[in-house]
Coordinates of C-alpha atoms in Angstrom, one line a residue:
X24 CA 0.0 0.2 0.0
X25 CA 0.9 3.6 -0.6
X26 CA 0.1 5.4 2.9
X27 CA 0.2 9.1 3.6
X28 CA 0.4 10.2 7.4
X29 CA -0.9 13.8 7.6
X30 CA 0.5 16.0 10.7
X31 CA -0.4 19.6 10.4
X32 CA 2.5 20.5 13.1
X33 CA 6.1 19.8 13.5
X34 CA 7.4 16.5 13.6
X35 CA 9.2 14.7 16.6
X36 CA 11.8 15.6 17.6
X37 CA 10.7 19.2 17.2
X38 CA 7.7 18.5 19.1
X39 CA 8.0 15.6 21.8
X40 CA 4.1 14.8 22.2
X41 CA 2.2 11.6 22.0
X42 CA 1.0 12.4 18.5
X43 CA 4.0 13.3 17.1
X44 CA 6.1 10.6 18.4
X45 CA 3.3 7.9 17.4
X46 CA 3.4 9.4 13.8
X47 CA 7.0 9.0 13.4
X48 CA 6.8 4.9 14.8
X49 CA 3.9 4.2 13.2
X50 CA 5.5 5.5 9.9
X51 CA 8.7 3.6 10.4
X52 CA 6.7 0.3 11.5
X53 CA 4.5 0.4 8.4
X54 CA 7.6 1.0 6.1
X55 CA 9.6 -1.9 7.7
X56 CA 6.4 -4.1 6.5
X57 CA 6.9 -3.1 2.9
X58 CA 4.4 -0.4 2.7
X59 CA 5.3 2.9 0.6
X60 CA 4.9 5.3 3.7
X61 CA 4.8 9.2 3.4
X62 CA 4.7 11.6 6.4
X63 CA 3.6 15.0 5.5
X64 CA 4.2 17.7 8.3
X65 CA 5.8 21.3 9.0
X66 CA 9.5 21.7 9.2
X67 CA 11.0 22.2 12.4
X68 CA 14.5 23.8 13.8
X69 CA 15.8 20.1 14.4
X70 CA 14.3 18.2 11.5
X71 CA 13.8 18.6 7.5
X72 CA 12.9 16.3 5.1
X73 CA 14.6 12.7 4.7
X74 CA 14.1 9.1 3.2
X75 CA 14.7 5.9 5.2
X76 CA 13.9 2.9 2.8
X77 CA 10.3 2.9 2.0
X78 CA 9.5 5.9 4.4
X79 CA 9.7 9.3 3.2
X80 CA 9.2 12.5 5.3
X81 CA 8.1 15.4 3.3
X82 CA 8.3 19.1 5.3
X83 CA 6.5 22.1 4.6
X84 CA 7.6 25.5 5.9
X85 CA 4.8 26.9 7.9
X86 CA 3.3 30.0 7.2
X87 CA 2.1 31.5 10.3
X88 CA 0.4 35.0 9.2
X89 CA -3.3 34.9 9.1
X90 CA -3.7 36.0 5.6
X91 CA -1.4 33.5 4.0
X92 CA -2.4 30.4 6.3
X93 CA -4.3 29.0 3.5
X94 CA -1.4 28.2 1.4
X95 CA -0.3 25.9 4.4
X96 CA -3.6 23.8 3.3
X97 CA -2.8 23.9 -0.4
X98 CA 0.7 22.9 0.0
X99 CA -0.4 19.9 2.1
X100 CA -3.2 19.0 -0.5
X101 CA -0.6 19.2 -3.3
X102 CA 1.5 16.7 -1.9
X103 CA -1.3 14.2 -1.6
X104 CA -2.3 15.0 -5.4
X105 CA 1.3 14.5 -6.4
X106 CA 1.9 11.3 -4.4
X107 CA -1.8 9.9 -4.8
X108 CA -1.6 7.5 -1.7
X109 CA -3.9 4.4 -1.6
X110 CA -5.2 5.7 1.8
X111 CA -4.5 8.7 4.0
X112 CA -4.6 8.9 7.9
X113 CA -4.7 12.3 9.5
X114 CA -2.8 11.7 12.7
X115 CA -5.1 14.1 14.6
X116 CA -8.7 15.7 13.8
X117 CA -7.1 19.3 13.3
X118 CA -4.9 18.0 10.4
X119 CA -7.9 16.3 8.4
X120 CA -9.0 18.8 6.1
X121 CA -6.5 18.4 3.2
X122 CA -7.2 14.8 3.7
X123 CA -11.2 15.4 3.3
X124 CA -10.3 17.6 0.5
X125 CA -8.1 14.7 -1.3
X126 CA -10.8 12.3 -0.8
X127 CA -13.4 14.4 -2.4
X128 CA -11.4 14.7 -5.2
X129 CA -10.3 11.3 -6.0
X130 CA -13.2 9.6 -4.0
X131 CA -11.0 7.5 -1.7
X132 CA -12.2 6.9 1.8
X133 CA -9.8 8.0 4.7
X134 CA -9.1 7.7 8.3
X135 CA -8.6 10.1 11.4
X136 CA -7.1 9.4 14.5
X137 CA -8.5 11.5 17.4
X138 CA -6.7 12.6 20.3
X139 CA -7.8 13.6 23.6
X140 CA -7.6 17.2 23.2
X141 CA -9.6 16.8 19.8
X142 CA -12.5 14.9 21.6
X143 CA -12.6 17.2 24.5
X144 CA -12.7 20.4 22.1
X145 CA -15.5 18.8 20.1
X146 CA -17.4 17.9 23.0
X147 CA -17.3 21.5 24.2
X148 CA -18.4 22.5 20.6
X149 CA -21.4 20.3 20.6
X150 CA -22.3 21.4 24.1
X151 CA -22.0 25.2 23.2
X152 CA -19.6 25.4 26.0
X153 CA -18.7 29.0 27.3
X154 CA -15.1 27.9 27.8
X155 CA -14.5 28.0 23.9
X156 CA -16.3 31.5 23.6
X157 CA -12.4 33.0 23.0
X158 CA -11.4 30.2 20.7
X159 CA -10.1 31.6 17.4
X160 CA -10.3 28.7 15.5
X161 CA -14.2 28.3 16.4
X162 CA -15.5 28.6 12.6
X163 CA -12.7 26.4 11.6
X164 CA -13.8 23.6 14.0
X165 CA -17.5 24.0 13.2
X166 CA -16.8 23.6 9.5
X167 CA -14.4 20.6 10.0
X168 CA -16.7 18.7 12.3
X169 CA -19.6 19.1 9.9
X170 CA -17.5 18.0 7.0
X171 CA -16.1 15.0 8.6
X172 CA -19.5 13.8 10.0
X173 CA -20.9 14.2 6.2
X174 CA -18.1 12.1 5.1
X175 CA -18.5 9.6 7.9
X176 CA -22.1 9.1 7.0
X177 CA -21.4 8.4 3.6
X178 CA -18.6 5.9 4.4
X179 CA -15.8 7.6 3.2
X180 CA -14.5 8.6 6.9
X181 CA -13.4 6.1 9.4
X182 CA -12.7 7.7 12.8
X183 CA -10.2 6.0 15.3
X184 CA -10.8 6.7 18.8
X185 CA -8.1 5.8 21.5
X186 CA -10.7 4.2 24.0
X187 CA -14.2 3.3 24.4
X188 CA -15.1 6.6 26.6
X189 CA -13.6 8.3 23.5
X190 CA -16.2 6.3 21.2
X191 CA -18.8 7.1 23.1
X192 CA -18.3 10.9 23.5
X193 CA -17.8 11.1 19.8
X194 CA -21.1 9.2 19.3
X195 CA -22.7 11.6 21.6
X196 CA -21.3 14.7 19.4
X197 CA -23.0 13.2 16.4
X198 CA -20.4 11.1 14.6
X199 CA -21.9 7.7 13.4
X200 CA -21.2 5.0 15.3
X201 CA -20.4 2.5 12.8
X202 CA -17.5 4.7 11.3
X203 CA -15.7 4.8 14.8
X204 CA -12.9 2.0 15.5
X205 CA -11.2 1.7 19.1
X206 CA -7.6 1.5 18.5
X207 CA -5.2 2.4 21.6
X208 CA -1.8 3.8 21.7
X209 CA 1.4 1.5 21.7
X210 CA 4.2 1.4 23.8
X211 CA 7.7 0.8 22.6
X212 CA 9.9 -2.2 23.3
X213 CA 12.6 -0.3 24.9
X214 CA 10.3 0.4 28.0
X215 CA 10.0 -3.4 28.8
X216 CA 13.9 -3.6 29.5
X217 CA 13.7 -0.9 32.2
X218 CA 15.0 -1.9 35.8
X219 CA 13.2 0.5 38.4
X220 CA 14.7 1.5 41.5
X221 CA 11.8 -0.1 43.9
X222 CA 13.7 0.4 46.9
X223 CA 14.4 4.3 46.4
X224 CA 12.1 7.1 47.7
X225 CA 11.8 8.7 44.2
X226 CA 8.6 9.9 43.1
X227 CA 8.2 10.4 39.3
X228 CA 6.4 12.3 36.6
X229 CA 6.7 12.4 32.8
X230 CA 4.9 14.8 30.5
X231 CA 4.0 18.1 29.8
X232 CA 4.2 20.7 32.4
X233 CA 0.5 22.1 31.9
X234 CA -2.7 22.5 33.9
X235 CA -4.5 19.8 32.3
X236 CA -1.7 17.4 33.3
X237 CA -2.4 18.2 37.3
X238 CA 1.3 18.9 37.8
X239 CA 0.2 21.5 40.5
X240 CA -1.9 18.6 42.2
X241 CA 1.2 16.4 42.3
X242 CA 3.7 19.2 43.9
X243 CA 1.0 20.0 46.3
X244 CA 0.8 16.5 47.3
X245 CA 4.4 16.2 47.4
X246 CA 4.5 18.8 49.9
X247 CA 2.2 17.1 52.2
X248 CA 4.3 13.9 52.1
X249 CA 7.7 15.7 52.2
X250 CA 6.4 17.3 55.6
X251 CA 6.4 13.4 56.9
X252 CA 9.3 12.1 55.1
X253 CA 12.5 13.8 54.4
X254 CA 14.2 11.1 52.4
X255 CA 11.6 11.5 49.5
X256 CA 12.6 13.0 46.1
X257 CA 10.1 14.2 43.3
X258 CA 11.7 13.7 39.7
X259 CA 9.5 15.6 37.0
X260 CA 10.4 14.9 33.3
X261 CA 9.4 17.2 30.9
X262 CA 8.9 21.2 30.2
X263 CA 5.9 23.4 29.9
X264 CA 4.3 27.0 30.9
X265 CA 3.9 25.8 34.6
X266 CA 7.7 25.1 35.0
X267 CA 8.6 28.3 36.3
X268 CA 5.5 28.0 38.8
X269 CA 6.7 24.5 40.1
X270 CA 10.3 25.7 40.8
X271 CA 8.9 28.8 42.4
X272 CA 6.3 26.8 45.0
X273 CA 9.0 24.3 45.6
X274 CA 11.3 27.2 46.7
X275 CA 8.7 29.0 48.5
X276 CA 8.0 25.7 50.5
X277 CA 12.0 25.2 51.0
X278 CA 12.0 21.7 49.2
X279 CA 13.8 23.0 46.3
X280 CA 16.8 20.4 47.1
X281 CA 13.9 17.3 47.0
X282 CA 12.5 18.5 43.6
X283 CA 14.0 18.2 40.1
X284 CA 12.7 19.3 37.1
X285 CA 14.4 18.4 33.8
X286 CA 13.2 20.5 31.4
X287 CA 12.9 19.2 27.7
X288 CA 14.1 15.4 27.3
X289 CA 13.9 13.5 24.1
X290 CA 11.8 10.6 24.2
X291 CA 14.6 8.3 23.6
X292 CA 15.8 9.3 27.2
X293 CA 12.9 8.8 29.0
X294 CA 13.7 5.0 30.0
X295 CA 16.8 6.6 31.8
X296 CA 14.6 8.7 34.1
X297 CA 12.1 5.9 34.5
X298 CA 14.8 3.5 35.9
X299 CA 15.4 6.2 38.5
X300 CA 11.9 6.0 39.8
X301 CA 10.2 4.0 42.7
X302 CA 6.7 5.3 42.0
X303 CA 5.1 7.0 38.7
X304 CA 2.5 9.4 39.2
X305 CA 0.2 10.9 36.6
X306 CA -2.2 13.3 38.2
X307 CA -4.0 14.5 34.8
X308 CA -7.3 16.3 34.8
X309 CA -8.0 14.9 31.4
X310 CA -6.6 12.4 29.3
X311 CA -7.0 10.3 26.1
X312 CA -4.9 7.1 26.3
X313 CA -1.6 8.5 27.8
X314 CA 1.5 7.1 26.1
X315 CA 3.5 7.8 29.6
X316 CA 1.4 5.7 31.5
X317 CA 1.9 3.0 29.1
X318 CA 5.5 3.5 29.5
X319 CA 5.3 3.3 33.1
X320 CA 3.4 0.2 32.9
X321 CA 5.9 -1.3 30.6
X322 CA 8.7 -0.2 33.0
X323 CA 7.5 -2.2 35.9
X324 CA 6.6 1.1 38.1
X325 CA 3.8 1.0 40.7
X326 CA 1.4 3.6 39.6
X327 CA -0.7 6.5 41.0
X328 CA -3.2 8.1 38.6
X329 CA -6.5 9.9 38.2
X330 CA -9.8 8.2 36.8
X331 CA -10.2 10.3 33.8
X332 CA -10.3 9.5 30.2
X333 CA -9.4 6.2 29.0
X334 CA -7.0 5.6 32.2
X335 CA -9.6 3.2 34.1
X336 CA -9.0 1.2 30.7
X337 CA -5.7 0.7 31.5
X338 CA -5.2 0.9 35.3
X339 CA -7.8 -1.4 37.6
X340 CA -7.6 0.2 41.0
X341 CA -5.8 -2.2 43.7
X342 CA -4.8 -4.6 40.6
X343 CA -2.1 -2.9 38.5
X344 CA -2.3 0.6 40.1
X345 CA -4.0 2.9 42.2
X346 CA -6.7 5.3 40.9
X347 CA -7.9 8.7 42.8
X348 CA -10.0 11.2 41.6
X349 CA -8.7 14.4 39.8
X350 CA -8.0 17.6 41.5
X351 CA -7.7 16.0 44.8
X352 CA -4.6 16.6 46.7
X353 CA -5.4 14.8 49.7
X354 CA -6.4 11.4 48.0
X355 CA -3.3 11.6 45.6
X356 CA -1.1 12.2 48.6
X357 CA -2.4 9.2 50.7
X358 CA -2.3 7.1 47.8
X359 CA 1.7 7.7 47.1
X360 CA 2.1 7.4 50.8
X361 CA 0.4 3.9 50.9
X362 CA 2.9 2.9 48.0
X363 CA 6.1 4.4 50.0
X364 CA 5.2 2.7 53.0
X365 CA 3.9 -0.9 51.5
X366 CA 6.6 -2.0 49.3
X367 CA 5.3 -5.5 48.7
X368 CA 2.1 -4.1 47.6
X369 CA 3.8 -1.7 45.3
X370 CA 5.9 -4.6 43.7
X371 CA 2.7 -6.5 43.1
X372 CA 1.0 -3.9 41.4
X373 CA 4.1 -3.0 39.1
X374 CA 4.4 -6.7 38.4
X375 CA 0.8 -6.8 37.1
X376 CA 1.1 -3.4 35.2
X377 CA 4.2 -4.8 33.2
X378 CA 2.2 -7.9 32.4
X379 CA -1.0 -6.1 31.3
X380 CA 1.2 -3.4 28.9
X381 CA 2.1 -6.5 26.7
X382 CA -1.4 -6.1 25.2
X383 CA -0.2 -2.9 23.9
X384 CA 3.3 -3.7 22.3
X385 CA 3.8 -1.7 19.0
X386 CA 3.8 -4.9 16.8
X387 CA 0.2 -5.6 18.0
X388 CA -1.3 -2.0 17.5
X389 CA 0.6 -1.6 14.3
X390 CA -1.3 -4.9 13.2
X391 CA -4.8 -3.2 13.9
X392 CA -3.6 0.0 12.0
X393 CA -2.3 -2.2 9.0
X394 CA -5.7 -4.0 8.9
X395 CA -8.1 -1.0 9.0
X396 CA -5.8 0.9 6.5
X397 CA -5.7 -1.9 4.2
X398 CA -9.7 -2.3 4.3
X399 CA -9.8 1.4 4.0
X400 CA -7.5 1.3 0.7
X401 CA -9.5 -1.8 -0.9
X402 CA -12.9 -0.2 -0.3
X403 CA -14.8 0.3 -3.5

């Protein structure tokens, strides 16, 4: 098959988000299976166009001035028309417009992979939430949602949800249920080789330092724990807008010597940091199907996380991790303290988490993508 992956944003390593890492790994995996794979994305500072076997990355210089942004769309569409792929996959919903236009020209069905952020905005739009009153792209979202719904009802668009809750929410937002397939994220093999520091007192987090990730809740819980256990450490791996806030709050409470914030870390370096942790915490306020949680499970770490989005499909409370409500400092601190004090329980949870993570190995998930993309490509 000739497969085009569309990402209307910079590719990894210029952006280290889950969608960008997913796009690169899926492209490489499909190319290794003999498919001709094209990944079209914006050009970043670290990466420009390259070719590797059956995989070719085509980069587009992004135009940011509002009056000429339309040329970005034309550039993506021009590549698709030139390459004539058998099937297209939009890596997230916002990238689907050029794919839909290509489909309209050549009457080819296509697929869209939804992220947690996509699904959240679509839900807010369908509910006419006041939280989106200032959304500059409101008109664009409305147009795109209407276009994709129309394509899905015609059998031209197939929608990939990361978890069952996302599928339910998309259906409630008006997308046809028979067009939605659930395919979760995958975890790379290197994370299963990690040996965690089970006997240390290092609480760890990996991800963006943003409000949606609940990193502020984690630090407040750590302040409570640190007051009773001076040997405990907090290792925060990542960067974001709340980095300065985290460092200032740690300094205000005189615990800066116990808090480490790494800043930007390439995905290839994440295993090194996971191996230093004894407990992994993901205190998100909202999630899709978090890659970092899968990585921590594969690493064999005991996990404390929040019961949001697709997380309960990965973590069963008391079986392979501990679930707490979002935005709850007290319950988060209590769960972390329990694992610090009960090492045998922590090891048992970690053992089961690593075992469960094997269901999400990259080979298994790519099998499912290959199957659906082949079905779409061969659809009359």
